[in-house]
mmCIF file of C-alpha atoms in Angstrom:
data_model
loop_
_atom_site.group_PDB
_atom_site.id
_atom_site.type_symbol
_atom_site.label_atom_id
_atom_site.label_comp_id
_atom_site.label_asym_id
_atom_site.label_seq_id
_atom_site.Cartn_x
_atom_site.Cartn_y
_atom_site.Cartn_z
ATOM 1 C CA MET A 1 17.005 -17.304 3.750
ATOM 2 C CA ALA A 2 16.930 -19.720 0.599
ATOM 3 C CA ALA A 3 19.315 -21.970 2.521
ATOM 4 C CA LEU A 4 17.498 -21.974 5.612
ATOM 5 C CA PHE A 5 14.015 -22.659 3.583
ATOM 6 C CA GLY A 6 15.959 -25.368 1.781
ATOM 7 C CA ALA A 7 17.321 -26.955 5.104
ATOM 8 C CA ARG A 8 13.615 -26.936 6.496
ATOM 9 C CA VAL A 9 12.452 -28.696 3.455
ATOM 10 C CA ARG A 10 15.085 -31.517 3.838
ATOM 11 C CA ARG A 11 14.537 -32.218 7.250
ATOM 12 C CA LEU A 12 10.893 -32.103 6.973
ATOM 13 C CA ARG A 13 10.925 -34.365 3.952
ATOM 14 C CA THR A 14 13.540 -36.932 5.760
ATOM 15 C CA THR A 15 11.281 -36.883 8.910
ATOM 16 C CA ALA A 16 8.307 -37.628 6.643
ATOM 17 C CA GLY A 17 10.233 -40.720 5.088
ATOM 18 C CA LEU A 18 10.029 -39.173 1.518
ATOM 19 C CA THR A 19 12.217 -39.160 -1.414
ATOM 20 C CA GLN A 20 13.065 -35.993 -3.424
ATOM 21 C CA ALA A 21 11.006 -37.737 -6.394
ATOM 22 C CA GLU A 22 8.154 -38.654 -4.186
ATOM 23 C CA LEU A 23 7.911 -35.162 -2.566
ATOM 24 C CA GLY A 24 8.034 -33.773 -6.128
ATOM 25 C CA ASP A 25 5.087 -35.958 -7.216
ATOM 26 C CA ARG A 26 2.947 -34.696 -4.374
ATOM 27 C CA THR A 27 3.869 -31.204 -5.098
ATOM 28 C CA HIS A 28 3.678 -31.392 -8.968
ATOM 29 C CA VAL A 29 7.276 -30.637 -9.679
ATOM 30 C CA VAL A 30 10.136 -32.645 -10.859
ATOM 31 C CA SER A 31 12.565 -34.060 -8.311
ATOM 32 C CA THR A 32 15.384 -31.863 -9.602
ATOM 33 C CA ARG A 33 13.105 -28.805 -8.603
ATOM 34 C CA ILE A 34 13.061 -30.203 -4.992
ATOM 35 C CA THR A 35 16.949 -30.826 -5.113
ATOM 36 C CA GLN A 36 17.285 -27.041 -6.222
ATOM 37 C CA ILE A 37 15.406 -25.747 -3.216
ATOM 38 C CA GLU A 38 17.102 -27.998 -0.704
ATOM 39 C CA ARG A 39 20.292 -26.824 -1.910
ATOM 40 C CA ALA A 40 19.242 -23.059 -2.416
ATOM 41 C CA SER A 41 20.276 -23.158 -6.029
ATOM 42 C CA GLY A 42 18.341 -22.111 -9.303
ATOM 43 C CA ALA A 43 15.099 -20.123 -9.097
ATOM 44 C CA LYS A 44 13.582 -19.362 -5.670
ATOM 45 C CA PRO A 45 10.301 -21.218 -4.540
ATOM 46 C CA THR A 46 7.160 -19.372 -5.585
ATOM 47 C CA LEU A 47 4.311 -18.809 -2.932
ATOM 48 C CA ALA A 48 2.175 -21.382 -4.752
ATOM 49 C CA LEU A 49 5.147 -24.003 -4.312
ATOM 50 C CA ALA A 50 5.860 -23.002 -0.884
ATOM 51 C CA ARG A 51 2.056 -23.783 0.211
ATOM 52 C CA ALA A 52 2.304 -27.079 -1.671
ATOM 53 C CA LEU A 53 5.371 -27.912 0.221
ATOM 54 C CA ASP A 54 3.854 -27.045 3.494
ATOM 55 C CA ALA A 55 0.765 -29.061 2.861
ATOM 56 C CA ALA A 56 2.581 -32.134 1.782
ATOM 57 C CA LEU A 57 4.715 -32.060 4.508
ATOM 58 C CA GLY A 58 2.441 -31.243 7.304
ATOM 59 C CA ALA A 59 4.473 -28.229 8.088
ATOM 60 C CA ASP A 60 1.758 -26.055 9.678
ATOM 61 C CA ASP A 61 2.349 -22.876 7.491
ATOM 62 C CA LEU A 62 6.089 -22.934 8.581
ATOM 63 C CA LEU A 63 7.327 -22.775 4.981
ATOM 64 C CA VAL A 64 4.622 -20.299 4.027
ATOM 65 C CA GLU A 65 5.674 -17.991 6.780
ATOM 66 C CA LEU A 66 9.272 -18.268 5.659
ATOM 67 C CA TRP A 67 8.589 -17.663 2.125
ATOM 68 C CA PRO A 68 8.493 -13.788 2.315
ATOM 69 C CA TYR A 69 11.843 -13.653 3.392
ATOM 70 C CA VAL A 70 12.940 -15.800 0.653
ATOM 71 C CA TYR A 71 11.136 -13.558 -1.663
ATOM 72 C CA ARG A 72 12.830 -10.618 -0.443
ATOM 73 C CA GLU A 73 16.358 -11.934 -1.617
ATOM 74 C CA ALA A 74 15.178 -11.210 -5.185
ATOM 75 C CA PHE A 75 15.370 -7.455 -4.452
ATOM 76 C CA PRO A 76 18.507 -5.335 -5.010
ATOM 77 C CA ASP A 77 20.914 -5.189 -1.957
ATOM 78 C CA TRP A 78 19.810 -1.620 -1.053
ATOM 79 C CA SER A 79 16.185 -2.625 -1.102
ATOM 80 C CA ARG A 80 16.719 -5.274 1.226
ATOM 81 C CA LYS A 81 18.743 -3.249 3.486
ATOM 82 C CA PHE A 82 15.942 -0.649 3.712
ATOM 83 C CA MET A 83 13.386 -3.343 4.185
ATOM 84 C CA ALA A 84 15.612 -4.645 7.246
ATOM 85 C CA TYR A 85 16.044 -1.331 8.541
ATOM 86 C CA SER A 86 12.072 -0.828 8.311
ATOM 87 C CA GLU A 87 11.527 -4.056 10.502
ATOM 88 C CA ARG A 88 13.586 -2.437 13.325
ATOM 89 C CA ALA A 89 12.410 1.175 13.001
ATOM 90 C CA VAL A 90 10.745 2.518 16.201
ATOM 91 C CA ALA A 91 9.431 5.700 14.276
ATOM 92 C CA ILE A 92 8.682 5.837 10.499
ATOM 93 C CA ARG A 93 8.057 9.212 8.737
ATOM 94 C CA GLU A 94 6.861 8.969 5.204
ATOM 95 C CA TYR A 95 5.783 11.164 2.510
ATOM 96 C CA ALA A 96 3.706 9.840 -0.306
ATOM 97 C CA ALA A 97 3.217 11.406 -3.746
ATOM 98 C CA HIS A 98 1.581 9.020 -5.835
ATOM 99 C CA VAL A 99 -0.111 6.076 -3.781
ATOM 100 C CA VAL A 100 -1.109 5.099 -0.266
ATOM 101 C CA PRO A 101 2.235 3.721 1.319
ATOM 102 C CA GLY A 102 2.269 -0.173 1.501
ATOM 103 C CA LEU A 103 1.895 -0.267 5.319
ATOM 104 C CA LEU A 104 -1.430 1.496 5.132
ATOM 105 C CA GLN A 105 -2.754 -0.221 1.760
ATOM 106 C CA THR A 106 -5.885 -2.454 1.628
ATOM 107 C CA GLU A 107 -5.434 -5.761 -0.264
ATOM 108 C CA PRO A 108 -7.609 -4.698 -3.157
ATOM 109 C CA TYR A 109 -5.584 -1.408 -3.504
ATOM 110 C CA ALA A 110 -2.314 -3.174 -3.285
ATOM 111 C CA ARG A 111 -3.296 -5.547 -5.910
ATOM 112 C CA ALA A 112 -4.455 -2.853 -8.104
ATOM 113 C CA VAL A 113 -1.127 -0.590 -7.663
ATOM 114 C CA LEU A 114 1.293 -3.902 -8.012
ATOM 115 C CA SER A 115 -0.675 -4.732 -11.310
ATOM 116 C CA LEU A 116 0.235 -1.656 -12.874
ATOM 117 C CA ASP A 117 4.239 -2.832 -12.991
ATOM 118 C CA VAL A 118 4.708 -3.295 -16.853
ATOM 119 C CA LEU A 119 7.285 -6.068 -15.664
ATOM 120 C CA LEU A 120 4.790 -8.132 -14.075
ATOM 121 C CA ASP A 121 5.200 -11.845 -14.987
ATOM 122 C CA GLY A 122 1.540 -13.086 -14.638
ATOM 123 C CA GLU A 123 -1.132 -13.707 -11.798
ATOM 124 C CA GLU A 124 1.098 -15.856 -9.763
ATOM 125 C CA GLN A 125 3.926 -13.302 -9.404
ATOM 126 C CA LEU A 126 1.124 -10.528 -8.667
ATOM 127 C CA ALA A 127 -0.213 -12.893 -5.716
ATOM 128 C CA GLU A 128 3.023 -13.123 -4.322
ATOM 129 C CA ARG A 129 3.809 -9.594 -4.149
ATOM 130 C CA VAL A 130 0.538 -8.843 -2.678
ATOM 131 C CA THR A 131 1.155 -11.648 0.050
ATOM 132 C CA ALA A 132 4.534 -10.039 0.925
ATOM 133 C CA ARG A 133 3.170 -6.557 1.065
ATOM 134 C CA MET A 134 0.182 -7.506 3.221
ATOM 135 C CA GLY A 135 2.779 -9.403 5.392
ATOM 136 C CA ARG A 136 4.747 -6.415 6.409
ATOM 137 C CA GLN A 137 1.629 -4.791 7.700
ATOM 138 C CA GLY A 138 2.002 -7.239 10.661
ATOM 139 C CA ARG A 139 4.457 -4.886 12.141
ATOM 140 C CA LEU A 140 1.702 -2.118 12.916
ATOM 141 C CA SER A 141 -0.119 -4.592 15.438
ATOM 142 C CA SER A 142 2.886 -5.908 17.061
ATOM 143 C CA ALA A 143 4.034 -5.269 20.372
ATOM 144 C CA ASP A 144 7.149 -3.547 19.036
ATOM 145 C CA ARG A 145 5.044 -1.317 16.534
ATOM 146 C CA PRO A 146 6.597 1.758 15.172
ATOM 147 C CA GLU A 147 5.161 5.369 15.443
ATOM 148 C CA LEU A 148 4.059 5.988 12.003
ATOM 149 C CA CYS A 149 3.798 9.670 10.459
ATOM 150 C CA VAL A 150 2.336 9.760 6.895
ATOM 151 C CA ILE A 151 2.111 12.777 4.650
ATOM 152 C CA LEU A 152 -0.347 12.120 1.469
ATOM 153 C CA ASP A 153 -0.135 14.439 -1.193
ATOM 154 C CA GLU A 154 -3.568 15.396 -2.356
ATOM 155 C CA ALA A 155 -3.074 13.588 -5.565
ATOM 156 C CA VAL A 156 -3.069 10.204 -3.509
ATOM 157 C CA LEU A 157 -6.649 10.792 -2.781
ATOM 158 C CA ARG A 158 -7.867 12.294 -5.870
ATOM 159 C CA ARG A 159 -6.294 9.643 -8.311
ATOM 160 C CA PRO A 160 -8.420 6.729 -8.857
ATOM 161 C CA ILE A 161 -6.650 3.198 -8.474
ATOM 162 C CA GLY A 162 -8.949 0.552 -9.247
ATOM 163 C CA ASN A 163 -12.479 1.166 -9.058
ATOM 164 C CA HIS A 164 -14.417 3.404 -7.040
ATOM 165 C CA GLY A 165 -15.323 0.551 -4.646
ATOM 166 C CA VAL A 166 -11.447 0.032 -4.319
ATOM 167 C CA MET A 167 -10.727 3.734 -3.355
ATOM 168 C CA ARG A 168 -13.745 4.082 -1.083
ATOM 169 C CA GLN A 169 -12.396 1.115 1.044
ATOM 170 C CA GLN A 170 -8.765 2.374 1.112
ATOM 171 C CA LEU A 171 -9.778 5.861 2.134
ATOM 172 C CA ALA A 172 -11.977 4.342 4.761
ATOM 173 C CA ARG A 173 -8.990 2.345 5.755
ATOM 174 C CA LEU A 174 -7.195 5.609 6.266
ATOM 175 C CA LEU A 175 -9.810 7.069 8.526
ATOM 176 C CA GLY A 176 -9.749 3.895 10.573
ATOM 177 C CA VAL A 177 -5.926 3.827 11.013
ATOM 178 C CA ALA A 178 -5.641 7.371 11.904
ATOM 179 C CA ALA A 179 -7.679 6.970 15.072
ATOM 180 C CA GLU A 180 -4.773 4.666 16.364
ATOM 181 C CA ARG A 181 -2.373 6.616 19.009
ATOM 182 C CA HIS A 182 0.778 5.519 17.167
ATOM 183 C CA ILE A 183 -0.442 6.573 13.432
ATOM 184 C CA THR A 184 -0.823 10.135 12.047
ATOM 185 C CA VAL A 185 -2.035 10.945 8.633
ATOM 186 C CA GLN A 186 -1.754 14.430 6.994
ATOM 187 C CA VAL A 187 -2.696 15.862 3.449
ATOM 188 C CA LEU A 188 -0.375 17.876 1.526
ATOM 189 C CA PRO A 189 -2.939 20.005 -0.517
ATOM 190 C CA PHE A 190 -2.372 21.081 -4.011
ATOM 191 C CA ASP A 191 -2.558 24.819 -3.302
ATOM 192 C CA GLN A 192 0.710 24.507 -1.483
ATOM 193 C CA GLY A 193 2.304 24.277 -4.731
ATOM 194 C CA GLY A 194 5.692 22.915 -5.508
ATOM 195 C CA HIS A 195 8.381 21.442 -3.214
ATOM 196 C CA GLU A 196 11.709 19.717 -2.791
ATOM 197 C CA ALA A 197 9.883 16.103 -2.657
ATOM 198 C CA MET A 198 7.965 16.279 -5.861
ATOM 199 C CA GLY A 199 8.220 13.479 -8.051
ATOM 200 C CA GLY A 200 8.701 10.488 -5.537
ATOM 201 C CA SER A 201 8.229 9.439 -1.972
ATOM 202 C CA LEU A 202 10.422 10.329 1.050
ATOM 203 C CA THR A 203 10.936 7.844 4.090
ATOM 204 C CA ILE A 204 12.715 8.819 7.219
ATOM 205 C CA LEU A 205 13.574 6.023 9.761
ATOM 206 C CA THR A 206 14.299 6.424 13.215
ATOM 207 C CA LEU A 207 16.356 3.112 14.669
ATOM 208 C CA PRO A 208 16.478 1.787 18.202
ATOM 209 C CA ASP A 209 19.738 3.335 18.724
ATOM 210 C CA GLY A 210 18.528 6.645 17.648
ATOM 211 C CA SER A 211 20.335 6.621 14.371
ATOM 212 C CA GLU A 212 18.352 7.479 11.361
ATOM 213 C CA VAL A 213 18.151 6.723 7.627
ATOM 214 C CA ALA A 214 16.358 8.074 4.914
ATOM 215 C CA TYR A 215 15.026 6.585 1.775
ATOM 216 C CA THR A 216 13.764 8.150 -1.573
ATOM 217 C CA GLU A 217 11.791 6.210 -4.430
ATOM 218 C CA GLY A 218 10.316 6.915 -7.830
ATOM 219 C CA SER A 219 8.504 4.870 -10.269
ATOM 220 C CA ASP A 220 11.811 3.279 -11.390
ATOM 221 C CA TYR A 221 14.262 3.925 -8.686
ATOM 222 C CA GLY A 222 15.075 3.830 -5.136
ATOM 223 C CA GLN A 223 17.916 5.184 -3.130
ATOM 224 C CA LEU A 224 19.033 4.316 0.529
ATOM 225 C CA ILE A 225 20.833 7.170 2.523
ATOM 226 C CA GLU A 226 22.857 6.557 5.455
ATOM 227 C CA GLU A 227 25.152 9.200 5.666
ATOM 228 C CA PRO A 228 24.285 11.546 8.412
ATOM 229 C CA ALA A 229 24.753 14.748 6.903
ATOM 230 C CA HIS A 230 22.438 13.750 3.947
ATOM 231 C CA VAL A 231 19.872 12.079 6.084
ATOM 232 C CA ASN A 232 19.654 15.586 8.063
ATOM 233 C CA ARG A 233 18.904 17.314 4.668
ATOM 234 C CA TYR A 234 16.076 14.827 4.216
ATOM 235 C CA LYS A 235 14.789 15.364 7.486
ATOM 236 C CA VAL A 236 14.568 19.259 6.817
ATOM 237 C CA ILE A 237 12.753 18.426 3.742
ATOM 238 C CA TYR A 238 10.142 16.115 5.612
ATOM 239 C CA ASP A 239 9.808 18.650 8.338
ATOM 240 C CA ARG A 240 9.030 21.351 5.772
ATOM 241 C CA LEU A 241 6.282 19.005 3.961
ATOM 242 C CA ARG A 242 4.690 18.240 7.400
ATOM 243 C CA ALA A 243 4.465 22.213 8.127
ATOM 244 C CA ALA A 244 2.883 22.822 4.902
ATOM 245 C CA ALA A 245 0.361 19.819 5.417
ATOM 246 C CA VAL A 246 -2.940 20.292 6.650
ATOM 247 C CA PRO A 247 -3.236 19.344 10.300
ATOM 248 C CA PRO A 248 -4.499 15.730 11.263
ATOM 249 C CA LEU A 249 -8.216 16.685 12.055
ATOM 250 C CA MET A 250 -8.619 18.752 9.046
ATOM 251 C CA SER A 251 -6.831 16.007 6.873
ATOM 252 C CA LEU A 252 -9.258 13.419 7.946
ATOM 253 C CA ASP A 253 -12.214 15.894 6.947
ATOM 254 C CA MET A 254 -10.271 16.039 3.606
ATOM 255 C CA ILE A 255 -10.084 12.304 3.228
ATOM 256 C CA ARG A 256 -13.739 11.803 4.371
ATOM 257 C CA SER A 257 -14.984 14.516 1.728
ATOM 258 C CA THR A 258 -12.860 12.997 -0.914
ATOM 259 C CA MET A 259 -14.213 9.474 -0.147
ATOM 260 C CA GLU A 260 -17.868 10.930 -0.210
ATOM 261 C CA GLY A 261 -17.654 13.153 -2.991
ATOM 262 C CA ASN A 262 -15.169 11.343 -5.471
ATOM 263 C CA TYR A 263 -15.998 7.960 -4.499
ATOM 264 C CA ARG A 264 -19.574 7.593 -3.730
ATOM 265 C CA GLY A 265 -21.227 4.155 -3.791
ATOM 266 C CA ALA A 266 -22.568 3.007 -6.911
ATOM 267 C CA ASN A 267 -26.052 3.235 -5.900
ATOM 268 C CA LEU A 268 -25.736 6.970 -4.743
ATOM 269 C CA PRO A 269 -26.497 9.102 -7.697
ATOM 270 C CA SER A 270 -24.005 11.927 -8.852
ATOM 271 C CA ARG A 271 -24.699 15.753 -8.011
ATOM 272 C CA THR A 272 -25.212 16.197 -11.753
ATOM 273 C CA GLU A 273 -27.635 13.079 -11.663
ATOM 274 C CA ARG A 274 -29.345 14.366 -8.428
ATOM 275 C CA ARG A 275 -30.108 17.745 -10.252
ATOM 276 C CA ARG A 276 -31.279 16.147 -13.463
ATOM 277 C CA LEU A 277 -33.784 14.099 -11.169
ATOM 278 C CA ALA A 278 -34.773 17.384 -9.385
ATOM 279 C CA GLN A 279 -35.740 19.185 -12.432
ATOM 280 C CA GLU A 280 -37.674 16.204 -13.737
ATOM 281 C CA GLN A 281 -39.509 15.901 -10.638
ATOM 282 C CA LEU A 282 -40.348 19.801 -10.802
ATOM 283 C CA GLN A 283 -41.414 19.442 -14.358
ATOM 284 C CA GLN A 284 -43.760 16.831 -13.295
ATOM 285 C CA SER A 285 -45.254 18.912 -10.563
ATOM 286 C CA GLY A 286 -46.403 21.992 -12.745
ATOM 287 C CA GLY A 287 -43.131 24.024 -12.888
ATOM 288 C CA ARG A 288 -42.228 24.664 -9.435
ATOM 289 C CA GLN A 289 -38.625 26.153 -9.451
ATOM 290 C CA LEU A 290 -35.500 24.942 -7.775
ATOM 291 C CA ARG A 291 -34.670 26.709 -4.347
ATOM 292 C CA GLY A 292 -32.754 29.697 -5.004
ATOM 293 C CA SER A 293 -34.555 30.683 -8.480
ATOM 294 C CA ARG A 294 -34.887 34.514 -8.738
ATOM 295 C CA ARG A 295 -38.439 34.489 -9.794
ATOM 296 C CA ARG A 296 -41.546 31.774 -10.398
ATOM 297 C CA ILE A 297 -43.003 31.485 -13.888
ATOM 298 C CA PRO A 298 -46.346 29.605 -13.249
ATOM 299 C CA GLY A 299 -46.911 26.717 -15.512
ATOM 300 C CA ARG A 300 -43.576 27.215 -17.243
ATOM 301 C CA ARG A 301 -41.703 23.921 -17.781
ATOM 302 C CA LEU A 302 -38.055 23.897 -17.069
ATOM 303 C CA ALA A 303 -35.774 23.234 -19.873
#
């Protein structure tokens, strides 16, 4: 893909009648950087440079659209292979232990998740990763969109990522996508206890020819499983998780309840705050008690 990107830059540059030095001046890089890009050597272009090249060459977003595929080449072979399988899959079954799966993340939530990487090299790299992640979500609205079944550990709902506004928006997104016929969302509650997939995520992909692959991932590792016997073992694990999870409609109620209870709007007082305000109002009204009190003591102020 880097070679294809470079060939496109070279063709657009020569069509525009520009030298490498002139294109470098227009994109604020040295001419040798343009040479590296056209030869697919050296560091891969950043998203910012792809946008600058697109604008300088009048490419109508062609280079920006190619960039995610170039960016992907920086990933390990097994990770790139999993991404390629995902783009072809007719069905995706996923268990998420810690965060909402990338396909269903809002942009603010994705930014908050990706910013936690201790190896992140600045804001530009963060922007690149967010752009790449958001770009992959287009598959869910395409003509060949896959069936998507997602099981969320209850921790995904209750662990705040970003601020409360980010979480509220993300949970609202889950409620919205779950209304789509090709998307199912379930929650695995804490009270189900331990299980075989604890500690990481699990994804099962069904490909157009009926074959299947599995992928497991933790905070600092990932493994692609292609051997049918091993894939079958992970399918059994996923089926057990799905059986233990709350049914879809009840899961949506859990998501909605968590959204309203844990991540209420900034202007809505908490339960403790509402109780305090109610007590103050009762004190000001001459000692009337809260509903449910055992007896009434006229004239006595509440503590």
